């Protein structure tokens, strides 16, 4: 939800400073966020989410039908697109 993004961004900033704050990285491993579309409606929702996320200073990357297979070959045929937020 858009209202949660400022909190998510703030918590991400805190997690990245965990070693300085408590002396350990707490096994924090920023691995990204991949949202998947299985229909044209899902894909349209990803595009709306990407636009909203961009307004909040995030940098999601839309992955189209062909690229999603090349980058993530383990995904099933039902997946037609994706949105990657690398952090």
PDB file of N, CA and C in Angstrom:
ATOM      1  N   UNK A   1       0.843  -1.179   0.000  1.00  0.00           N
ATOM      2  CA  UNK A   1       0.000   0.000   0.000  1.00  0.00           C
ATOM      3  C   UNK A   1       0.890   1.245   0.000  1.00  0.00           C
ATOM      4  N   UNK A   2       0.507   2.268  -0.755  1.00  0.00           N
ATOM      5  CA  UNK A   2       1.336   3.479  -0.840  1.00  0.00           C
ATOM      6  C   UNK A   2       1.667   4.101   0.515  1.00  0.00           C
ATOM      7  N   UNK A   3       0.759   4.018   1.466  1.00  0.00           N
ATOM      8  CA  UNK A   3       1.012   4.614   2.774  1.00  0.00           C
ATOM      9  C   UNK A   3       2.138   3.905   3.519  1.00  0.00           C
ATOM     10  N   UNK A   4       2.429   2.670   3.167  1.00  0.00           N
ATOM     11  CA  UNK A   4       3.475   1.899   3.842  1.00  0.00           C
ATOM     12  C   UNK A   4       4.870   2.185   3.287  1.00  0.00           C
ATOM     13  N   UNK A   5       4.975   2.776   2.116  1.00  0.00           N
ATOM     14  CA  UNK A   5       6.279   2.965   1.495  1.00  0.00           C
ATOM     15  C   UNK A   5       7.238   3.844   2.291  1.00  0.00           C
ATOM     16  N   UNK A   6       6.807   4.957   2.867  1.00  0.00           N
ATOM     17  CA  UNK A   6       7.754   5.725   3.676  1.00  0.00           C
ATOM     18  C   UNK A   6       8.316   4.916   4.853  1.00  0.00           C
ATOM     19  N   UNK A   7       7.480   4.116   5.501  1.00  0.00           N
ATOM     20  CA  UNK A   7       7.942   3.269   6.593  1.00  0.00           C
ATOM     21  C   UNK A   7       8.903   2.200   6.074  1.00  0.00           C
ATOM     22  N   UNK A   8       8.587   1.595   4.945  1.00  0.00           N
ATOM     23  CA  UNK A   8       9.460   0.575   4.362  1.00  0.00           C
ATOM     24  C   UNK A   8      10.815   1.167   3.996  1.00  0.00           C
ATOM     25  N   UNK A   9      10.819   2.344   3.415  1.00  0.00           N
ATOM     26  CA  UNK A   9      12.089   2.989   3.063  1.00  0.00           C
ATOM     27  C   UNK A   9      12.896   3.311   4.306  1.00  0.00           C
ATOM     28  N   UNK A  10      12.240   3.791   5.354  1.00  0.00           N
ATOM     29  CA  UNK A  10      12.942   4.114   6.601  1.00  0.00           C
ATOM     30  C   UNK A  10      13.509   2.852   7.250  1.00  0.00           C
ATOM     31  N   UNK A  11      12.727   1.790   7.281  1.00  0.00           N
ATOM     32  CA  UNK A  11      13.216   0.553   7.892  1.00  0.00           C
ATOM     33  C   UNK A  11      14.370  -0.032   7.092  1.00  0.00           C
ATOM     34  N   UNK A  12      14.324   0.084   5.766  1.00  0.00           N
ATOM     35  CA  UNK A  12      15.433  -0.400   4.929  1.00  0.00           C
ATOM     36  C   UNK A  12      16.715   0.358   5.257  1.00  0.00           C
ATOM     37  N   UNK A  13      16.603   1.650   5.481  1.00  0.00           N
ATOM     38  CA  UNK A  13      17.765   2.470   5.831  1.00  0.00           C
ATOM     39  C   UNK A  13      18.331   2.031   7.179  1.00  0.00           C
ATOM     40  N   UNK A  14      17.465   1.738   8.127  1.00  0.00           N
ATOM     41  CA  UNK A  14      17.908   1.284   9.449  1.00  0.00           C
ATOM     42  C   UNK A  14      18.589  -0.082   9.344  1.00  0.00           C
ATOM     43  N   UNK A  15      17.992  -1.004   8.588  1.00  0.00           N
ATOM     44  CA  UNK A  15      18.596  -2.328   8.427  1.00  0.00           C
ATOM     45  C   UNK A  15      19.991  -2.232   7.813  1.00  0.00           C
ATOM     46  N   UNK A  16      20.200  -1.309   6.901  1.00  0.00           N
ATOM     47  CA  UNK A  16      21.518  -1.195   6.265  1.00  0.00           C
ATOM     48  C   UNK A  16      22.569  -0.646   7.229  1.00  0.00           C
ATOM     49  N   UNK A  17      22.151  -0.049   8.337  1.00  0.00           N
ATOM     50  CA  UNK A  17      23.071   0.480   9.340  1.00  0.00           C
ATOM     51  C   UNK A  17      23.146  -0.411  10.582  1.00  0.00           C
ATOM     52  N   UNK A  18      22.627  -1.626  10.487  1.00  0.00           N
ATOM     53  CA  UNK A  18      22.534  -2.498  11.653  1.00  0.00           C
ATOM     54  C   UNK A  18      23.889  -2.734  12.323  1.00  0.00           C
ATOM     55  N   UNK A  19      24.947  -2.960  11.560  1.00  0.00           N
ATOM     56  CA  UNK A  19      26.256  -3.206  12.163  1.00  0.00           C
ATOM     57  C   UNK A  19      26.691  -2.026  13.029  1.00  0.00           C
ATOM     58  N   UNK A  20      26.506  -0.814  12.525  1.00  0.00           N
ATOM     59  CA  UNK A  20      26.883   0.379  13.294  1.00  0.00           C
ATOM     60  C   UNK A  20      25.987   0.560  14.519  1.00  0.00           C
ATOM     61  N   UNK A  21      24.733   0.152  14.404  1.00  0.00           N
ATOM     62  CA  UNK A  21      23.791   0.352  15.506  1.00  0.00           C
ATOM     63  C   UNK A  21      23.949  -0.671  16.633  1.00  0.00           C
ATOM     64  N   UNK A  22      24.164  -1.949  16.273  1.00  0.00           N
ATOM     65  CA  UNK A  22      24.183  -2.990  17.306  1.00  0.00           C
ATOM     66  C   UNK A  22      25.417  -3.892  17.257  1.00  0.00           C
ATOM     67  N   UNK A  23      26.346  -3.618  16.337  1.00  0.00           N
ATOM     68  CA  UNK A  23      27.579  -4.393  16.296  1.00  0.00           C
ATOM     69  C   UNK A  23      27.539  -5.657  15.462  1.00  0.00           C
ATOM     70  N   UNK A  24      26.436  -5.931  14.809  1.00  0.00           N
ATOM     71  CA  UNK A  24      26.318  -7.084  13.918  1.00  0.00           C
ATOM     72  C   UNK A  24      25.384  -6.708  12.775  1.00  0.00           C
ATOM     73  N   UNK A  25      25.553  -7.382  11.637  1.00  0.00           N
ATOM     74  CA  UNK A  25      24.659  -7.091  10.515  1.00  0.00           C
ATOM     75  C   UNK A  25      23.327  -7.818  10.649  1.00  0.00           C
ATOM     76  N   UNK A  26      23.170  -8.631  11.700  1.00  0.00           N
ATOM     77  CA  UNK A  26      21.930  -9.376  11.972  1.00  0.00           C
ATOM     78  C   UNK A  26      21.528 -10.264  10.797  1.00  0.00           C
ATOM     79  N   UNK A  27      22.533 -10.658  10.008  1.00  0.00           N
ATOM     80  CA  UNK A  27      22.333 -11.500   8.829  1.00  0.00           C
ATOM     81  C   UNK A  27      21.369 -10.872   7.821  1.00  0.00           C
ATOM     82  N   UNK A  28      21.370  -9.562   7.775  1.00  0.00           N
ATOM     83  CA  UNK A  28      20.535  -8.852   6.809  1.00  0.00           C
ATOM     84  C   UNK A  28      21.118  -9.045   5.413  1.00  0.00           C
ATOM     85  N   UNK A  29      20.306  -9.514   4.483  1.00  0.00           N
ATOM     86  CA  UNK A  29      20.727  -9.778   3.108  1.00  0.00           C
ATOM     87  C   UNK A  29      19.724  -9.144   2.149  1.00  0.00           C
ATOM     88  N   UNK A  30      19.990  -7.911   1.714  1.00  0.00           N
ATOM     89  CA  UNK A  30      19.052  -7.261   0.785  1.00  0.00           C
ATOM     90  C   UNK A  30      19.082  -7.969  -0.568  1.00  0.00           C
ATOM     91  N   UNK A  31      18.021  -8.680  -0.867  1.00  0.00           N
ATOM     92  CA  UNK A  31      17.997  -9.507  -2.081  1.00  0.00           C
ATOM     93  C   UNK A  31      16.973  -9.055  -3.110  1.00  0.00           C
ATOM     94  N   UNK A  32      16.239  -8.018  -2.832  1.00  0.00           N
ATOM     95  CA  UNK A  32      15.298  -7.517  -3.821  1.00  0.00           C
ATOM     96  C   UNK A  32      13.887  -8.042  -3.644  1.00  0.00           C
ATOM     97  N   UNK A  33      13.053  -7.619  -4.582  1.00  0.00           N
ATOM     98  CA  UNK A  33      11.620  -7.902  -4.511  1.00  0.00           C
ATOM     99  C   UNK A  33      11.133  -8.088  -5.934  1.00  0.00           C
ATOM    100  N   UNK A  34      10.652  -9.269  -6.268  1.00  0.00           N
ATOM    101  CA  UNK A  34      10.154  -9.560  -7.610  1.00  0.00           C
ATOM    102  C   UNK A  34       8.671  -9.852  -7.527  1.00  0.00           C
ATOM    103  N   UNK A  35       7.873  -8.979  -8.153  1.00  0.00           N
ATOM    104  CA  UNK A  35       6.424  -9.182  -8.225  1.00  0.00           C
ATOM    105  C   UNK A  35       6.123  -9.767  -9.602  1.00  0.00           C
ATOM    106  N   UNK A  36       5.212 -10.716  -9.672  1.00  0.00           N
ATOM    107  CA  UNK A  36       4.930 -11.410 -10.924  1.00  0.00           C
ATOM    108  C   UNK A  36       3.521 -11.130 -11.432  1.00  0.00           C
ATOM    109  N   UNK A  37       3.397 -11.137 -12.749  1.00  0.00           N
ATOM    110  CA  UNK A  37       2.089 -10.980 -13.409  1.00  0.00           C
ATOM    111  C   UNK A  37       1.759 -12.274 -14.136  1.00  0.00           C
ATOM    112  N   UNK A  38       0.531 -12.729 -13.968  1.00  0.00           N
ATOM    113  CA  UNK A  38       0.066 -13.935 -14.650  1.00  0.00           C
ATOM    114  C   UNK A  38      -1.077 -13.647 -15.618  1.00  0.00           C
ATOM    115  N   UNK A  39      -1.407 -12.362 -15.754  1.00  0.00           N
ATOM    116  CA  UNK A  39      -2.467 -11.961 -16.681  1.00  0.00           C
ATOM    117  C   UNK A  39      -2.202 -10.530 -17.125  1.00  0.00           C
ATOM    118  N   UNK A  40      -2.918 -10.104 -18.134  1.00  0.00           N
ATOM    119  CA  UNK A  40      -2.786  -8.717 -18.605  1.00  0.00           C
ATOM    120  C   UNK A  40      -3.198  -7.749 -17.483  1.00  0.00           C
ATOM    121  N   UNK A  41      -4.220  -8.124 -16.712  1.00  0.00           N
ATOM    122  CA  UNK A  41      -4.661  -7.275 -15.597  1.00  0.00           C
ATOM    123  C   UNK A  41      -3.566  -7.180 -14.533  1.00  0.00           C
ATOM    124  N   UNK A  42      -2.913  -8.309 -14.241  1.00  0.00           N
ATOM    125  CA  UNK A  42      -1.792  -8.286 -13.290  1.00  0.00           C
ATOM    126  C   UNK A  42      -0.668  -7.386 -13.798  1.00  0.00           C
ATOM    127  N   UNK A  43      -0.379  -7.477 -15.093  1.00  0.00           N
ATOM    128  CA  UNK A  43       0.683  -6.664 -15.677  1.00  0.00           C
ATOM    129  C   UNK A  43       0.352  -5.175 -15.571  1.00  0.00           C
ATOM    130  N   UNK A  44      -0.903  -4.822 -15.821  1.00  0.00           N
ATOM    131  CA  UNK A  44      -1.330  -3.430 -15.690  1.00  0.00           C
ATOM    132  C   UNK A  44      -1.188  -2.959 -14.243  1.00  0.00           C
ATOM    133  N   UNK A  45      -1.491  -3.839 -13.290  1.00  0.00           N
ATOM    134  CA  UNK A  45      -1.335  -3.498 -11.872  1.00  0.00           C
ATOM    135  C   UNK A  45       0.138  -3.287 -11.522  1.00  0.00           C
ATOM    136  N   UNK A  46       1.024  -4.100 -12.085  1.00  0.00           N
ATOM    137  CA  UNK A  46       2.462  -3.901 -11.862  1.00  0.00           C
ATOM    138  C   UNK A  46       2.913  -2.550 -12.395  1.00  0.00           C
ATOM    139  N   UNK A  47       2.421  -2.163 -13.539  1.00  0.00           N
ATOM    140  CA  UNK A  47       2.781  -0.859 -14.108  1.00  0.00           C
ATOM    141  C   UNK A  47       2.305   0.275 -13.205  1.00  0.00           C
ATOM    142  N   UNK A  48       1.096   0.147 -12.653  1.00  0.00           N
ATOM    143  CA  UNK A  48       0.584   1.156 -11.714  1.00  0.00           C
ATOM    144  C   UNK A  48       1.442   1.179 -10.448  1.00  0.00           C
ATOM    145  N   UNK A  49       1.797  -0.006  -9.936  1.00  0.00           N
ATOM    146  CA  UNK A  49       2.624  -0.076  -8.736  1.00  0.00           C
ATOM    147  C   UNK A  49       3.992   0.550  -8.993  1.00  0.00           C
ATOM    148  N   UNK A  50       4.585   0.263 -10.155  1.00  0.00           N
ATOM    149  CA  UNK A  50       5.888   0.846 -10.488  1.00  0.00           C
ATOM    150  C   UNK A  50       5.824   2.366 -10.517  1.00  0.00           C
ATOM    151  N   UNK A  51       4.782   2.912 -11.096  1.00  0.00           N
ATOM    152  CA  UNK A  51       4.643   4.371 -11.157  1.00  0.00           C
ATOM    153  C   UNK A  51       4.522   4.959  -9.753  1.00  0.00           C
ATOM    154  N   UNK A  52       3.722   4.314  -8.905  1.00  0.00           N
ATOM    155  CA  UNK A  52       3.559   4.788  -7.539  1.00  0.00           C
ATOM    156  C   UNK A  52       4.868   4.669  -6.763  1.00  0.00           C
ATOM    157  N   UNK A  53       5.580   3.558  -6.924  1.00  0.00           N
ATOM    158  CA  UNK A  53       6.850   3.352  -6.233  1.00  0.00           C
ATOM    159  C   UNK A  53       7.881   4.391  -6.675  1.00  0.00           C
ATOM    160  N   UNK A  54       7.886   4.701  -7.947  1.00  0.00           N
ATOM    161  CA  UNK A  54       8.811   5.716  -8.468  1.00  0.00           C
ATOM    162  C   UNK A  54       8.528   7.068  -7.836  1.00  0.00           C
ATOM    163  N   UNK A  55       7.255   7.399  -7.650  1.00  0.00           N
ATOM    164  CA  UNK A  55       6.886   8.656  -6.989  1.00  0.00           C
ATOM    165  C   UNK A  55       7.420   8.730  -5.558  1.00  0.00           C
ATOM    166  N   UNK A  56       7.668   7.565  -4.958  1.00  0.00           N
ATOM    167  CA  UNK A  56       8.185   7.503  -3.588  1.00  0.00           C
ATOM    168  C   UNK A  56       9.703   7.318  -3.546  1.00  0.00           C
ATOM    169  N   UNK A  57      10.367   7.538  -4.677  1.00  0.00           N
ATOM    170  CA  UNK A  57      11.820   7.489  -4.715  1.00  0.00           C
ATOM    171  C   UNK A  57      12.426   6.110  -4.901  1.00  0.00           C
ATOM    172  N   UNK A  58      11.612   5.127  -5.218  1.00  0.00           N
ATOM    173  CA  UNK A  58      12.120   3.782  -5.485  1.00  0.00           C
ATOM    174  C   UNK A  58      12.389   3.638  -6.980  1.00  0.00           C
ATOM    175  N   UNK A  59      13.102   2.582  -7.352  1.00  0.00           N
ATOM    176  CA  UNK A  59      13.473   2.397  -8.761  1.00  0.00           C
ATOM    177  C   UNK A  59      13.142   0.982  -9.238  1.00  0.00           C
ATOM    178  N   UNK A  60      11.849   0.661  -9.363  1.00  0.00           N
ATOM    179  CA  UNK A  60      11.484  -0.664  -9.868  1.00  0.00           C
ATOM    180  C   UNK A  60      11.779  -0.762 -11.364  1.00  0.00           C
ATOM    181  N   UNK A  61      12.005  -1.993 -11.812  1.00  0.00           N
ATOM    182  CA  UNK A  61      12.270  -2.228 -13.239  1.00  0.00           C
ATOM    183  C   UNK A  61      11.266  -3.250 -13.752  1.00  0.00           C
ATOM    184  N   UNK A  62      10.528  -2.870 -14.783  1.00  0.00           N
ATOM    185  CA  UNK A  62       9.570  -3.778 -15.397  1.00  0.00           C
ATOM    186  C   UNK A  62      10.326  -4.764 -16.272  1.00  0.00           C
ATOM    187  N   UNK A  63       9.945  -6.036 -16.171  1.00  0.00           N
ATOM    188  CA  UNK A  63      10.550  -7.089 -16.971  1.00  0.00           C
ATOM    189  C   UNK A  63       9.447  -7.688 -17.839  1.00  0.00           C
ATOM    190  N   UNK A  64       9.572  -7.533 -19.137  1.00  0.00           N
ATOM    191  CA  UNK A  64       8.552  -7.992 -20.069  1.00  0.00           C
ATOM    192  C   UNK A  64       8.540  -9.490 -20.303  1.00  0.00           C
ATOM    193  N   UNK A  65       7.634  -9.905 -21.145  1.00  0.00           N
ATOM    194  CA  UNK A  65       7.348 -11.314 -21.416  1.00  0.00           C
ATOM    195  C   UNK A  65       8.588 -12.126 -21.807  1.00  0.00           C
ATOM    196  N   UNK A  66       9.405 -11.618 -22.696  1.00  0.00           N
ATOM    197  CA  UNK A  66      10.584 -12.360 -23.138  1.00  0.00           C
ATOM    198  C   UNK A  66      11.705 -12.305 -22.109  1.00  0.00           C
ATOM    199  N   UNK A  67      11.930 -11.152 -21.526  1.00  0.00           N
ATOM    200  CA  UNK A  67      13.036 -10.987 -20.580  1.00  0.00           C
ATOM    201  C   UNK A  67      12.807 -11.773 -19.291  1.00  0.00           C
ATOM    202  N   UNK A  68      11.559 -11.914 -18.863  1.00  0.00           N
ATOM    203  CA  UNK A  68      11.299 -12.634 -17.611  1.00  0.00           C
ATOM    204  C   UNK A  68      11.764 -14.082 -17.739  1.00  0.00           C
ATOM    205  N   UNK A  69      11.585 -14.681 -18.907  1.00  0.00           N
ATOM    206  CA  UNK A  69      12.039 -16.055 -19.136  1.00  0.00           C
ATOM    207  C   UNK A  69      13.569 -16.132 -19.166  1.00  0.00           C
ATOM    208  N   UNK A  70      14.200 -15.166 -19.812  1.00  0.00           N
ATOM    209  CA  UNK A  70      15.658 -15.165 -19.909  1.00  0.00           C
ATOM    210  C   UNK A  70      16.307 -14.962 -18.539  1.00  0.00           C
ATOM    211  N   UNK A  71      15.748 -14.077 -17.738  1.00  0.00           N
ATOM    212  CA  UNK A  71      16.337 -13.752 -16.436  1.00  0.00           C
ATOM    213  C   UNK A  71      15.953 -14.736 -15.331  1.00  0.00           C
ATOM    214  N   UNK A  72      14.784 -15.348 -15.459  1.00  0.00           N
ATOM    215  CA  UNK A  72      14.278 -16.254 -14.419  1.00  0.00           C
ATOM    216  C   UNK A  72      13.681 -17.499 -15.085  1.00  0.00           C
ATOM    217  N   UNK A  73      14.529 -18.352 -15.654  1.00  0.00           N
ATOM    218  CA  UNK A  73      14.026 -19.497 -16.428  1.00  0.00           C
ATOM    219  C   UNK A  73      13.254 -20.526 -15.598  1.00  0.00           C
ATOM    220  N   UNK A  74      13.336 -20.464 -14.293  1.00  0.00           N
ATOM    221  CA  UNK A  74      12.636 -21.404 -13.416  1.00  0.00           C
ATOM    222  C   UNK A  74      11.156 -21.068 -13.253  1.00  0.00           C
ATOM    223  N   UNK A  75      10.728 -19.889 -13.720  1.00  0.00           N
ATOM    224  CA  UNK A  75       9.316 -19.511 -13.593  1.00  0.00           C
ATOM    225  C   UNK A  75       8.481 -20.273 -14.619  1.00  0.00           C
ATOM    226  N   UNK A  76       7.260 -20.583 -14.245  1.00  0.00           N
ATOM    227  CA  UNK A  76       6.367 -21.316 -15.125  1.00  0.00           C
ATOM    228  C   UNK A  76       5.835 -20.462 -16.266  1.00  0.00           C
ATOM    229  N   UNK A  77       5.210 -21.127 -17.212  1.00  0.00           N
ATOM    230  CA  UNK A  77       4.666 -20.464 -18.399  1.00  0.00           C
ATOM    231  C   UNK A  77       3.540 -19.486 -18.073  1.00  0.00           C
ATOM    232  N   UNK A  78       2.917 -19.620 -16.925  1.00  0.00           N
ATOM    233  CA  UNK A  78       1.818 -18.725 -16.548  1.00  0.00           C
ATOM    234  C   UNK A  78       2.305 -17.312 -16.288  1.00  0.00           C
ATOM    235  N   UNK A  79       3.587 -17.160 -15.953  1.00  0.00           N
ATOM    236  CA  UNK A  79       4.139 -15.831 -15.660  1.00  0.00           C
ATOM    237  C   UNK A  79       4.415 -15.108 -16.976  1.00  0.00           C
ATOM    238  N   UNK A  80       3.821 -13.906 -17.117  1.00  0.00           N
ATOM    239  CA  UNK A  80       3.979 -13.166 -18.375  1.00  0.00           C
ATOM    240  C   UNK A  80       4.805 -11.897 -18.226  1.00  0.00           C
ATOM    241  N   UNK A  81       5.060 -11.452 -17.009  1.00  0.00           N
ATOM    242  CA  UNK A  81       5.849 -10.242 -16.785  1.00  0.00           C
ATOM    243  C   UNK A  81       6.220 -10.180 -15.312  1.00  0.00           C
ATOM    244  N   UNK A  82       7.093  -9.225 -14.998  1.00  0.00           N
ATOM    245  CA  UNK A  82       7.486  -9.040 -13.617  1.00  0.00           C
ATOM    246  C   UNK A  82       7.954  -7.622 -13.355  1.00  0.00           C
ATOM    247  N   UNK A  83       8.052  -7.307 -12.103  1.00  0.00           N
ATOM    248  CA  UNK A  83       8.571  -6.007 -11.670  1.00  0.00           C
ATOM    249  C   UNK A  83       9.616  -6.296 -10.601  1.00  0.00           C
ATOM    250  N   UNK A  84      10.842  -5.832 -10.851  1.00  0.00           N
ATOM    251  CA  UNK A  84      11.937  -6.077  -9.924  1.00  0.00           C
ATOM    252  C   UNK A  84      12.317  -4.797  -9.212  1.00  0.00           C
ATOM    253  N   UNK A  85      12.349  -4.874  -7.898  1.00  0.00           N
ATOM    254  CA  UNK A  85      12.879  -3.807  -7.068  1.00  0.00           C
ATOM    255  C   UNK A  85      14.155  -4.386  -6.472  1.00  0.00           C
ATOM    256  N   UNK A  86      15.330  -4.006  -7.022  1.00  0.00           N
ATOM    257  CA  UNK A  86      16.569  -4.710  -6.678  1.00  0.00           C
ATOM    258  C   UNK A  86      16.993  -4.626  -5.211  1.00  0.00           C
ATOM    259  N   UNK A  87      16.586  -3.613  -4.474  1.00  0.00           N
ATOM    260  CA  UNK A  87      16.975  -3.532  -3.053  1.00  0.00           C
ATOM    261  C   UNK A  87      15.869  -4.050  -2.169  1.00  0.00           C
TER     262      UNK A  87
END
